[in-house]
């Protein structure tokens, strides 16, 4: 007697269910890491913009022989900073980066940091002024960027106007000490 053997191609229901379960576990493991990486990249981008704007503020002060101010502002939806020339408290900004200046003041740049981005900007001073003759800054300040996961990046501006950066961002940024 001859038996017929049927060849089947495809997957059984059990194989499909096991594949879905394995995919689900791998996705659950990868998502938190991906979210942290996205926030780290956002923090790095905002931090590089801040550092660049601080350097440009000092250079503008020296080349134009006029003081340049950097104001740090907390809003209901985040924070921002604005770089400008003019009297104290003459410019403001919001967490979307929109700038408003009074007559006699001119904004050079601004950056908004909305809470919804997962990054917070804080500073231990409300305003810093780069002197137009010497490039020095008063008062000195530390700006801190922090993610929801607790990663930090700091920019410390010395009295000479030089900026030292440190933090948890890797990419040639040393870790903060003490």
Coordinates of C-alpha atoms in Angstrom, one line a residue:
X1 CA 0.0 0.0 0.0
X2 CA 1.1 3.4 -0.9
X3 CA 0.7 6.4 1.5
X4 CA 0.5 9.8 0.1
X5 CA 2.5 12.5 1.8
X6 CA 1.3 16.0 1.6
X7 CA 3.9 18.8 1.5
X8 CA 2.8 22.0 3.2
X9 CA 4.5 25.3 3.0
X10 CA 3.9 28.1 5.5
X11 CA 3.9 28.5 9.2
X12 CA 1.8 26.9 11.9
X13 CA -0.3 29.0 14.2
X14 CA 2.1 28.1 17.1
X15 CA 5.1 29.4 15.1
X16 CA 3.4 32.7 14.3
X17 CA 2.4 33.2 17.9
X18 CA 5.9 32.5 19.2
X19 CA 7.3 35.0 16.6
X20 CA 4.9 37.7 17.7
X21 CA 5.7 37.1 21.4
X22 CA 9.5 37.3 20.8
X23 CA 9.0 40.5 18.7
X24 CA 6.9 42.0 21.5
X25 CA 9.6 41.3 24.1
X26 CA 12.4 42.8 21.9
X27 CA 10.3 45.9 21.3
X28 CA 9.6 46.3 25.0
X29 CA 13.3 46.1 25.8
X30 CA 14.3 48.5 23.0
X31 CA 11.8 51.3 23.4
X32 CA 13.0 52.8 26.7
X33 CA 16.5 52.9 25.3
X34 CA 15.3 54.6 22.2
X35 CA 13.4 57.3 24.1
X36 CA 16.5 58.0 26.2
X37 CA 18.6 58.3 23.1
X38 CA 16.1 60.8 21.5
X39 CA 16.1 63.0 24.6
X40 CA 19.9 62.8 24.7
X41 CA 20.1 64.0 21.1
X42 CA 17.6 66.8 21.8
X43 CA 19.6 67.9 24.8
X44 CA 22.9 67.7 22.8
X45 CA 21.4 69.9 20.0
X46 CA 20.0 72.5 22.4
X47 CA 23.2 72.5 24.4
X48 CA 25.3 73.0 21.3
X49 CA 23.1 75.9 20.2
X50 CA 23.4 77.5 23.7
X51 CA 27.2 77.1 23.7
X52 CA 27.4 78.6 20.2
X53 CA 25.1 81.5 21.1
X54 CA 27.2 82.3 24.2
X55 CA 30.4 82.3 22.1
X56 CA 28.8 84.5 19.5
X57 CA 27.5 86.9 22.2
X58 CA 31.1 87.3 23.5
X59 CA 32.5 87.8 20.0
X60 CA 29.7 90.3 19.1
X61 CA 30.5 92.3 22.2
X62 CA 34.2 92.4 21.4
X63 CA 33.8 93.2 17.7
X64 CA 31.1 95.9 18.1
X65 CA 32.5 97.3 21.4
X66 CA 29.0 97.1 22.9
X67 CA 27.7 95.0 25.7
X68 CA 25.7 91.9 24.8
X69 CA 23.2 90.4 27.2
X70 CA 21.9 86.9 27.6
X71 CA 18.6 86.6 29.5
X72 CA 17.3 83.2 30.8
X73 CA 13.5 83.1 31.2
X74 CA 11.2 80.5 32.7
X75 CA 7.7 80.3 31.3
X76 CA 4.6 78.3 32.0
X77 CA 5.4 75.9 29.2
X78 CA 9.2 75.7 29.5
X79 CA 12.0 78.1 29.3
X80 CA 14.1 80.1 26.8
X81 CA 17.1 82.4 26.4
X82 CA 17.5 85.5 24.3
X83 CA 20.8 87.1 23.3
X84 CA 20.4 90.9 22.7
X85 CA 22.0 94.3 22.7
X86 CA 20.2 97.0 24.7
X87 CA 19.2 98.0 28.2
X88 CA 18.5 95.4 31.0
X89 CA 15.2 93.5 30.7
X90 CA 14.6 95.0 27.2
X91 CA 14.0 91.6 25.5
X92 CA 12.1 88.5 26.4
X93 CA 11.2 85.2 24.8
X94 CA 8.9 82.3 25.2
X95 CA 9.4 78.5 25.1
X96 CA 8.7 78.5 21.4
X97 CA 11.6 80.9 20.8
X98 CA 9.5 83.9 19.9
X99 CA 11.2 87.2 20.8
X100 CA 9.8 90.5 21.9
X101 CA 12.1 93.5 22.4
X102 CA 11.4 97.0 23.5
X103 CA 12.5 100.0 21.4
X104 CA 16.2 100.6 21.6
X105 CA 17.0 96.9 21.9
X106 CA 17.9 94.4 19.2
X107 CA 17.8 90.6 19.5
X108 CA 20.7 88.6 18.1
X109 CA 19.3 85.1 18.7
X110 CA 16.9 83.1 20.9
X111 CA 16.1 79.5 21.7
X112 CA 13.0 78.1 23.2
X113 CA 12.9 74.9 25.2
X114 CA 9.4 73.6 25.6
X115 CA 8.7 71.1 28.4
X116 CA 7.1 68.8 25.8
X117 CA 10.5 68.2 24.3
X118 CA 11.6 66.3 27.4
X119 CA 14.5 68.7 28.1
X120 CA 14.5 71.5 30.7
X121 CA 16.8 74.5 30.7
X122 CA 17.7 76.3 33.9
X123 CA 20.3 78.9 34.9
X124 CA 21.6 80.1 38.2
X125 CA 21.5 83.7 36.9
X126 CA 18.7 85.6 35.1
X127 CA 21.0 87.6 32.9
X128 CA 24.7 87.7 31.9
X129 CA 26.3 90.7 30.3
X130 CA 29.4 90.3 28.1
X131 CA 31.5 93.5 28.3
X132 CA 32.2 95.2 24.9
X133 CA 35.8 96.2 25.8
X134 CA 37.1 93.1 27.5
X135 CA 34.8 90.2 26.7
X136 CA 34.4 89.4 30.4
X137 CA 31.0 88.4 31.8
X138 CA 29.2 89.5 34.8
X139 CA 27.8 87.7 36.6
X140 CA 29.3 84.3 35.9
X141 CA 26.8 81.6 35.4
X142 CA 26.0 77.9 35.0
X143 CA 23.3 76.8 32.6
X144 CA 21.9 73.2 33.0
X145 CA 20.0 71.2 30.5
X146 CA 18.3 68.1 32.0
X147 CA 16.2 65.3 30.5
X148 CA 13.3 63.4 32.1
X149 CA 15.7 60.4 32.6
X150 CA 18.0 62.6 34.6
X151 CA 20.8 63.1 32.0
X152 CA 22.5 66.5 32.4
X153 CA 24.6 68.9 30.4
X154 CA 26.1 72.0 31.9
X155 CA 27.7 75.1 30.4
X156 CA 29.8 77.0 33.0
X157 CA 30.8 80.6 31.9
X158 CA 33.8 82.0 33.7
X159 CA 34.5 85.7 34.4
X160 CA 36.7 85.8 31.3
X161 CA 33.7 84.8 29.2
X162 CA 35.1 81.3 28.4
X163 CA 32.7 78.4 28.4
X164 CA 33.4 74.9 29.9
X165 CA 30.9 72.2 29.1
X166 CA 30.3 68.9 30.8
X167 CA 27.6 66.3 31.1
X168 CA 26.1 62.9 30.3
X169 CA 26.0 63.4 26.6
X170 CA 29.2 61.6 25.5
X171 CA 30.4 62.9 22.1
X172 CA 33.6 64.5 23.4
X173 CA 31.9 66.2 26.3
X174 CA 33.6 65.3 29.6
X175 CA 31.6 64.2 32.6
X176 CA 30.9 66.9 35.2
X177 CA 33.0 66.6 38.4
X178 CA 31.8 67.5 41.9

